[in-house]
mmCIF file of C-alpha atoms in Angstrom:
data_model
loop_
_atom_site.group_PDB
_atom_site.id
_atom_site.type_symbol
_atom_site.label_atom_id
_atom_site.label_comp_id
_atom_site.label_asym_id
_atom_site.label_seq_id
_atom_site.Cartn_x
_atom_site.Cartn_y
_atom_site.Cartn_z
ATOM 1 C CA MET A 1 104.141 66.738 20.309
ATOM 2 C CA SER A 2 100.534 67.811 19.775
ATOM 3 C CA GLN A 3 99.904 64.628 17.780
ATOM 4 C CA VAL A 4 101.191 62.496 20.659
ATOM 5 C CA ILE A 5 98.900 64.334 23.093
ATOM 6 C CA GLN A 6 95.928 63.802 20.789
ATOM 7 C CA ILE A 7 96.686 60.101 20.403
ATOM 8 C CA PHE A 8 97.185 59.740 24.149
ATOM 9 C CA MET A 9 93.885 61.433 25.014
ATOM 10 C CA SER A 10 92.033 59.439 22.378
ATOM 11 C CA GLY A 11 93.512 56.212 23.741
ATOM 12 C CA LEU A 12 92.774 57.260 27.314
ATOM 13 C CA ALA A 13 89.126 57.947 26.470
ATOM 14 C CA GLU A 14 88.744 54.674 24.608
ATOM 15 C CA GLY A 15 90.511 52.866 27.426
ATOM 16 C CA CYS A 16 88.131 54.343 29.989
ATOM 17 C CA ILE A 17 85.201 52.784 28.124
ATOM 18 C CA TYR A 18 86.974 49.420 28.138
ATOM 19 C CA ALA A 19 87.714 49.926 31.825
ATOM 20 C CA LEU A 20 84.081 50.582 32.740
ATOM 21 C CA VAL A 21 82.863 47.467 30.943
ATOM 22 C CA ALA A 22 85.740 45.455 32.440
ATOM 23 C CA LEU A 23 84.717 46.787 35.845
ATOM 24 C CA GLY A 24 81.305 45.199 35.340
ATOM 25 C CA PHE A 25 82.962 41.877 34.514
ATOM 26 C CA VAL A 26 85.071 42.016 37.661
ATOM 27 C CA LEU A 27 82.319 43.121 40.053
ATOM 28 C CA ILE A 28 80.124 40.186 39.053
ATOM 29 C CA TYR A 29 82.976 37.692 39.018
ATOM 30 C CA LYS A 30 84.251 38.714 42.455
ATOM 31 C CA ALA A 31 80.789 38.228 43.934
ATOM 32 C CA THR A 32 79.428 35.183 42.125
ATOM 33 C CA GLU A 33 82.419 33.675 40.279
ATOM 34 C CA MET A 34 80.272 34.051 37.163
ATOM 35 C CA VAL A 35 81.695 35.479 33.927
ATOM 36 C CA ASN A 36 79.002 37.639 32.343
ATOM 37 C CA PHE A 37 79.732 37.690 28.617
ATOM 38 C CA ALA A 38 76.620 39.830 28.120
ATOM 39 C CA GLN A 39 78.241 42.803 29.889
ATOM 40 C CA GLY A 40 79.072 44.527 26.609
ATOM 41 C CA ASP A 41 75.486 44.066 25.472
ATOM 42 C CA LEU A 42 74.228 45.657 28.690
ATOM 43 C CA MET A 43 76.340 48.657 27.702
ATOM 44 C CA MET A 44 74.706 48.570 24.263
ATOM 45 C CA LEU A 45 71.238 48.534 25.828
ATOM 46 C CA GLY A 46 72.236 51.438 28.071
ATOM 47 C CA ALA A 47 73.201 53.479 25.005
ATOM 48 C CA PHE A 48 69.863 52.705 23.332
ATOM 49 C CA VAL A 49 67.943 53.597 26.497
ATOM 50 C CA GLY A 50 69.824 56.898 26.625
ATOM 51 C CA TYR A 51 68.906 57.515 22.977
ATOM 52 C CA PHE A 52 65.238 56.812 23.714
ATOM 53 C CA LEU A 53 65.197 59.203 26.666
ATOM 54 C CA ILE A 54 67.033 62.021 24.865
ATOM 55 C CA VAL A 55 65.611 61.739 21.346
ATOM 56 C CA GLY A 56 62.354 59.902 21.930
ATOM 57 C CA LEU A 57 61.210 61.699 25.077
ATOM 58 C CA GLY A 58 63.233 64.908 24.710
ATOM 59 C CA ALA A 59 64.838 64.559 28.122
ATOM 60 C CA ASN A 60 67.783 66.658 29.241
ATOM 61 C CA TYR A 61 71.131 64.859 28.833
ATOM 62 C CA TRP A 62 71.829 64.704 32.567
ATOM 63 C CA ILE A 63 68.322 63.500 33.388
ATOM 64 C CA ALA A 64 68.636 60.897 30.637
ATOM 65 C CA LEU A 65 71.980 59.759 32.051
ATOM 66 C CA VAL A 66 70.502 59.219 35.509
ATOM 67 C CA GLY A 67 67.382 57.655 34.013
ATOM 68 C CA ALA A 68 69.373 55.197 31.905
ATOM 69 C CA VAL A 69 71.471 54.201 34.922
ATOM 70 C CA VAL A 70 68.345 53.561 37.008
ATOM 71 C CA ILE A 71 66.591 51.626 34.229
ATOM 72 C CA MET A 72 69.603 49.422 33.508
ATOM 73 C CA ALA A 73 70.224 48.873 37.225
ATOM 74 C CA VAL A 74 66.639 47.688 37.731
ATOM 75 C CA PHE A 75 66.851 45.550 34.585
ATOM 76 C CA SER A 76 70.092 43.918 35.740
ATOM 77 C CA TYR A 77 68.690 43.355 39.237
ATOM 78 C CA ALA A 78 65.685 41.574 37.718
ATOM 79 C CA LEU A 79 67.965 39.639 35.375
ATOM 80 C CA ASP A 80 69.814 38.197 38.347
ATOM 81 C CA VAL A 81 66.687 37.429 40.381
ATOM 82 C CA PHE A 82 64.650 35.784 37.628
ATOM 83 C CA VAL A 83 67.274 34.260 35.315
ATOM 84 C CA LEU A 84 70.867 34.042 36.484
ATOM 85 C CA ARG A 85 70.189 33.032 40.070
ATOM 86 C CA ARG A 86 68.673 29.812 38.719
ATOM 87 C CA VAL A 87 71.996 28.618 37.322
ATOM 88 C CA ILE A 88 74.220 29.321 40.327
ATOM 89 C CA GLY A 89 75.938 26.060 41.208
ATOM 90 C CA GLN A 90 75.669 24.729 37.671
ATOM 91 C CA PRO A 91 78.802 23.931 35.613
ATOM 92 C CA GLN A 92 80.675 27.048 34.494
ATOM 93 C CA PHE A 93 80.226 26.092 30.851
ATOM 94 C CA ALA A 94 76.440 26.239 31.225
ATOM 95 C CA VAL A 95 76.636 29.643 32.906
ATOM 96 C CA VAL A 96 78.934 31.033 30.216
ATOM 97 C CA MET A 97 76.677 29.749 27.445
ATOM 98 C CA LEU A 98 73.671 31.316 29.166
ATOM 99 C CA THR A 99 75.284 34.758 29.295
ATOM 100 C CA ILE A 100 76.406 34.446 25.662
ATOM 101 C CA GLY A 101 72.845 33.506 24.745
ATOM 102 C CA LEU A 102 71.510 36.491 26.661
ATOM 103 C CA GLY A 103 73.787 38.696 24.570
ATOM 104 C CA PHE A 104 72.139 37.391 21.392
ATOM 105 C CA VAL A 105 68.707 37.995 22.909
ATOM 106 C CA PHE A 106 69.613 41.571 23.886
ATOM 107 C CA ARG A 107 70.941 42.362 20.414
ATOM 108 C CA ALA A 108 67.873 40.894 18.727
ATOM 109 C CA ALA A 109 65.534 42.795 21.051
ATOM 110 C CA ALA A 110 67.385 46.077 20.469
ATOM 111 C CA SER A 111 67.229 45.533 16.710
ATOM 112 C CA MET A 112 63.469 44.912 16.854
ATOM 113 C CA ILE A 113 62.793 47.946 19.048
ATOM 114 C CA TRP A 114 65.156 50.534 17.549
ATOM 115 C CA GLY A 115 65.826 49.071 14.106
ATOM 116 C CA ALA A 116 69.030 48.093 12.361
ATOM 117 C CA ASN A 117 70.107 51.590 11.270
ATOM 118 C CA PRO A 118 72.809 53.304 13.366
ATOM 119 C CA LEU A 119 71.512 56.043 15.661
ATOM 120 C CA ALA A 120 73.060 59.059 17.374
ATOM 121 C CA PHE A 121 72.176 61.758 19.868
ATOM 122 C CA VAL A 122 73.689 65.125 20.726
ATOM 123 C CA THR A 123 75.311 65.722 24.107
ATOM 124 C CA PRO A 124 76.684 68.902 25.717
ATOM 125 C CA PHE A 125 80.162 67.695 24.694
ATOM 126 C CA THR A 126 79.509 66.729 21.071
ATOM 127 C CA ASP A 127 81.068 69.659 19.208
ATOM 128 C CA GLY A 128 83.414 71.346 21.688
ATOM 129 C CA THR A 129 87.199 71.131 21.928
ATOM 130 C CA THR A 130 89.703 72.085 24.620
ATOM 131 C CA SER A 131 93.369 72.870 24.035
ATOM 132 C CA ILE A 132 95.825 70.791 26.075
ATOM 133 C CA GLY A 133 99.509 71.416 25.455
ATOM 134 C CA GLY A 134 98.609 73.107 22.177
ATOM 135 C CA ALA A 135 96.631 70.098 20.962
ATOM 136 C CA PRO A 136 92.867 70.390 20.379
ATOM 137 C CA ILE A 137 91.169 67.640 22.387
ATOM 138 C CA PRO A 138 87.476 66.875 21.795
ATOM 139 C CA ASP A 139 85.335 67.574 24.828
ATOM 140 C CA VAL A 140 83.786 64.152 24.276
ATOM 141 C CA SER A 141 87.105 62.515 25.168
ATOM 142 C CA LEU A 142 87.503 64.700 28.240
ATOM 143 C CA SER A 143 83.947 63.934 29.336
ATOM 144 C CA ILE A 144 84.653 60.196 29.134
ATOM 145 C CA VAL A 145 87.788 60.515 31.261
ATOM 146 C CA ALA A 146 86.081 62.792 33.786
ATOM 147 C CA GLY A 147 82.965 60.617 33.914
ATOM 148 C CA THR A 148 85.037 57.503 34.526
ATOM 149 C CA ALA A 149 86.989 59.206 37.315
ATOM 150 C CA VAL A 150 83.810 60.430 39.024
ATOM 151 C CA LEU A 151 82.122 57.036 38.752
ATOM 152 C CA CYS A 152 85.163 55.223 40.144
ATOM 153 C CA GLY A 153 85.280 57.689 43.035
ATOM 154 C CA LEU A 154 81.612 57.067 43.818
ATOM 155 C CA LEU A 155 82.095 53.301 43.704
ATOM 156 C CA PHE A 156 85.146 53.550 45.969
ATOM 157 C CA ALA A 157 83.137 55.561 48.490
ATOM 158 C CA LEU A 158 80.271 53.056 48.264
ATOM 159 C CA PHE A 159 82.470 50.036 48.924
ATOM 160 C CA GLN A 160 84.606 51.619 51.633
ATOM 161 C CA TYR A 161 82.282 53.852 53.627
ATOM 162 C CA THR A 162 78.746 52.448 53.451
ATOM 163 C CA PRO A 163 77.248 49.413 55.236
ATOM 164 C CA VAL A 164 75.968 48.060 51.922
ATOM 165 C CA GLY A 165 79.418 48.343 50.379
ATOM 166 C CA VAL A 166 81.056 46.583 53.315
ATOM 167 C CA ALA A 167 78.421 43.840 53.074
ATOM 168 C CA MET A 168 79.187 43.482 49.367
ATOM 169 C CA GLN A 169 82.882 43.041 50.101
ATOM 170 C CA ALA A 170 82.155 40.495 52.826
ATOM 171 C CA ALA A 171 79.806 38.493 50.608
ATOM 172 C CA SER A 172 82.278 38.464 47.735
ATOM 173 C CA GLN A 173 85.123 37.236 49.966
ATOM 174 C CA ASN A 174 83.277 34.493 51.837
ATOM 175 C CA GLN A 175 79.629 33.817 51.059
ATOM 176 C CA LEU A 176 79.064 31.309 53.857
ATOM 177 C CA ALA A 177 80.634 33.479 56.560
ATOM 178 C CA ALA A 178 78.646 36.484 55.331
ATOM 179 C CA TYR A 179 75.438 34.437 55.479
ATOM 180 C CA TYR A 180 76.120 33.338 59.064
ATOM 181 C CA MET A 181 76.733 36.970 60.000
ATOM 182 C CA GLY A 182 73.221 37.830 58.838
ATOM 183 C CA ILE A 183 74.110 39.398 55.496
ATOM 184 C CA PRO A 184 71.406 38.724 52.859
ATOM 185 C CA VAL A 185 73.831 37.276 50.329
ATOM 186 C CA LYS A 186 71.343 36.774 47.489
ATOM 187 C CA ARG A 187 70.092 40.332 47.774
ATOM 188 C CA ILE A 188 73.655 41.629 47.896
ATOM 189 C CA PHE A 189 74.495 39.722 44.720
ATOM 190 C CA ALA A 190 71.444 41.196 42.999
ATOM 191 C CA LEU A 191 72.613 44.671 44.057
ATOM 192 C CA ILE A 192 76.031 43.965 42.558
ATOM 193 C CA TRP A 193 74.325 43.017 39.297
ATOM 194 C CA ALA A 194 72.371 46.268 39.513
ATOM 195 C CA ILE A 195 75.585 48.254 39.987
ATOM 196 C CA SER A 196 77.173 46.471 37.027
ATOM 197 C CA GLY A 197 74.146 47.327 34.899
ATOM 198 C CA GLY A 198 74.321 50.959 35.970
ATOM 199 C CA VAL A 199 78.044 51.115 35.180
ATOM 200 C CA ALA A 200 77.325 49.590 31.759
ATOM 201 C CA ALA A 201 74.709 52.296 31.114
ATOM 202 C CA VAL A 202 77.213 55.035 31.954
ATOM 203 C CA ALA A 203 79.739 53.447 29.591
ATOM 204 C CA GLY A 204 77.156 53.265 26.801
ATOM 205 C CA ILE A 205 76.092 56.896 27.113
ATOM 206 C CA LEU A 206 79.688 58.118 27.360
ATOM 207 C CA LEU A 207 80.592 56.057 24.287
ATOM 208 C CA ALA A 208 77.619 57.193 22.185
ATOM 209 C CA PRO A 209 79.092 60.561 21.042
ATOM 210 C CA LEU A 210 82.244 58.774 19.814
ATOM 211 C CA THR A 211 80.424 56.336 17.574
ATOM 212 C CA LEU A 212 77.015 55.610 16.148
ATOM 213 C CA ILE A 213 74.759 53.444 18.284
ATOM 214 C CA ASP A 214 73.917 50.030 16.902
ATOM 215 C CA THR A 215 73.806 46.490 18.190
ATOM 216 C CA SER A 216 77.430 45.829 17.197
ATOM 217 C CA ILE A 217 78.864 48.087 19.915
ATOM 218 C CA GLY A 218 78.110 45.295 22.374
ATOM 219 C CA PHE A 219 81.030 43.340 20.926
ATOM 220 C CA LEU A 220 83.306 45.892 22.588
ATOM 221 C CA GLY A 221 82.782 43.670 25.605
ATOM 222 C CA LEU A 222 85.272 41.199 24.123
ATOM 223 C CA LYS A 223 88.073 43.744 24.390
ATOM 224 C CA ALA A 224 86.853 44.727 27.829
ATOM 225 C CA PHE A 225 87.079 41.074 28.842
ATOM 226 C CA ALA A 226 90.667 41.066 27.595
ATOM 227 C CA ALA A 227 91.261 44.198 29.691
ATOM 228 C CA ALA A 228 89.894 42.467 32.792
ATOM 229 C CA VAL A 229 92.154 39.467 32.197
ATOM 230 C CA LEU A 230 95.149 41.712 31.519
ATOM 231 C CA GLY A 231 94.671 43.581 34.789
ATOM 232 C CA GLY A 232 94.010 40.406 36.748
ATOM 233 C CA PHE A 233 90.510 38.966 36.703
ATOM 234 C CA GLY A 234 88.975 39.753 40.076
ATOM 235 C CA SER A 235 90.981 42.945 40.628
ATOM 236 C CA ILE A 236 89.030 46.198 40.361
ATOM 237 C CA PRO A 237 92.174 48.385 39.990
ATOM 238 C CA GLY A 238 93.399 45.823 37.469
ATOM 239 C CA ALA A 239 90.236 46.197 35.383
ATOM 240 C CA LEU A 240 90.712 49.962 35.232
ATOM 241 C CA ALA A 241 94.430 49.719 34.459
ATOM 242 C CA GLY A 242 93.894 46.963 31.894
ATOM 243 C CA GLY A 243 91.212 48.924 30.063
ATOM 244 C CA ILE A 244 93.296 52.083 29.870
ATOM 245 C CA ALA A 245 96.372 50.103 28.792
ATOM 246 C CA ILE A 246 94.485 48.448 25.940
ATOM 247 C CA GLY A 247 93.004 51.759 24.799
ATOM 248 C CA LEU A 248 96.437 53.409 24.678
ATOM 249 C CA ILE A 249 98.051 50.415 22.977
ATOM 250 C CA GLU A 250 95.377 50.372 20.280
ATOM 251 C CA GLN A 251 95.647 54.070 19.508
ATOM 252 C CA PHE A 252 99.435 54.260 19.392
ATOM 253 C CA SER A 253 99.805 51.021 17.422
ATOM 254 C CA GLY A 254 97.200 52.246 14.942
ATOM 255 C CA VAL A 255 99.334 55.315 14.200
ATOM 256 C CA TYR A 256 102.911 54.083 14.500
ATOM 257 C CA LEU A 257 102.724 50.402 13.541
ATOM 258 C CA MET A 258 101.641 48.536 10.433
ATOM 259 C CA ASP A 259 98.090 48.742 9.119
ATOM 260 C CA GLY A 260 95.695 46.337 10.767
ATOM 261 C CA PHE A 261 97.880 45.740 13.825
ATOM 262 C CA LYS A 262 95.620 47.988 15.896
ATOM 263 C CA ASP A 263 92.869 45.363 15.879
ATOM 264 C CA ILE A 264 95.098 42.634 17.315
ATOM 265 C CA ALA A 265 97.528 44.706 19.401
ATOM 266 C CA ALA A 266 95.519 44.306 22.602
ATOM 267 C CA TYR A 267 95.448 40.530 22.306
ATOM 268 C CA VAL A 268 99.148 40.311 21.457
ATOM 269 C CA VAL A 269 100.017 42.320 24.568
ATOM 270 C CA LEU A 270 97.594 40.218 26.622
ATOM 271 C CA LEU A 271 99.298 36.999 25.536
ATOM 272 C CA LEU A 272 102.751 38.401 26.292
ATOM 273 C CA VAL A 273 101.722 39.586 29.763
ATOM 274 C CA LEU A 274 100.009 36.306 30.623
ATOM 275 C CA PHE A 275 103.085 34.394 29.467
ATOM 276 C CA VAL A 276 105.202 36.303 32.004
ATOM 277 C CA ARG A 277 102.544 36.847 34.688
ATOM 278 C CA PRO A 278 99.618 34.415 34.306
ATOM 279 C CA GLN A 279 97.572 36.062 37.063
ATOM 280 C CA GLY A 280 97.581 39.413 35.258
ATOM 281 C CA LEU A 281 99.119 42.715 36.238
ATOM 282 C CA PHE A 282 97.258 43.144 39.540
ATOM 283 C CA GLY A 283 95.977 39.632 40.183
ATOM 284 C CA ALA A 284 97.164 37.467 43.047
ATOM 285 C CA ALA A 285 98.712 34.141 42.185
ATOM 286 C CA ALA A 286 96.448 31.268 43.138
ATOM 287 C CA ARG A 287 98.069 28.373 44.988
ATOM 288 C CA LYS A 288 96.512 25.024 45.681
ATOM 289 C CA ARG A 289 97.693 22.418 48.143
ATOM 290 C CA VAL A 290 97.535 18.847 46.968
#
């Protein structure tokens, strides 16, 4: 039983990271109908920024966490204003290729600044464990789950109970109507990019104690994209559920199924779900009149 609890908590923690990156995908897509394939690389940059603040500047972990969120939010805001806004209205293929290209640029820049060797930093949760049901669970895993829950709660409060959040929802549902109501749509979209960058930074810093930091962790965004599709692209609850589902599937399949199946389990499940429910678990079926 203790092994099952350990596997479950490990999968839940991993799934929360997928969920946070998938959340960034969905937030941007709901607002701009743009798929940002550089979202995983924004997470990677957030982890490196956290490393710089903690190791390079000697900042406290919590100060570094807030600092990394602010830095990545400002960076993402500027990215939208000066780069991505220029391609709105262009063919989707061009937009997708731009975000993929940005991912390459981010990885190259990180490699030049921080080098190619994997890096690590110590957090308050690095070495501790907590017993749950008789199973020792690393505090790192618990911190990821707790951090994800807190962040999701803050985002829910932002979208439901603040004027900015309501404006974001209005702009994402109908840009033209929001514009006629006096909502600064372009600024709102830039704020959504900033939020996505901040969420990516949180994911990167939460992930860092689980693995060494290098440019390859940005490729985790591919599994997060699968999580967003699994949950229903455009559904925020779906992104969270899809990420957690993929994390659990990977961990349990890695233990109980054949070797190597862990790496493809998420995609196999994704294909099966889409075969039965093409819109994803939480997505609404799109209907077009001809």
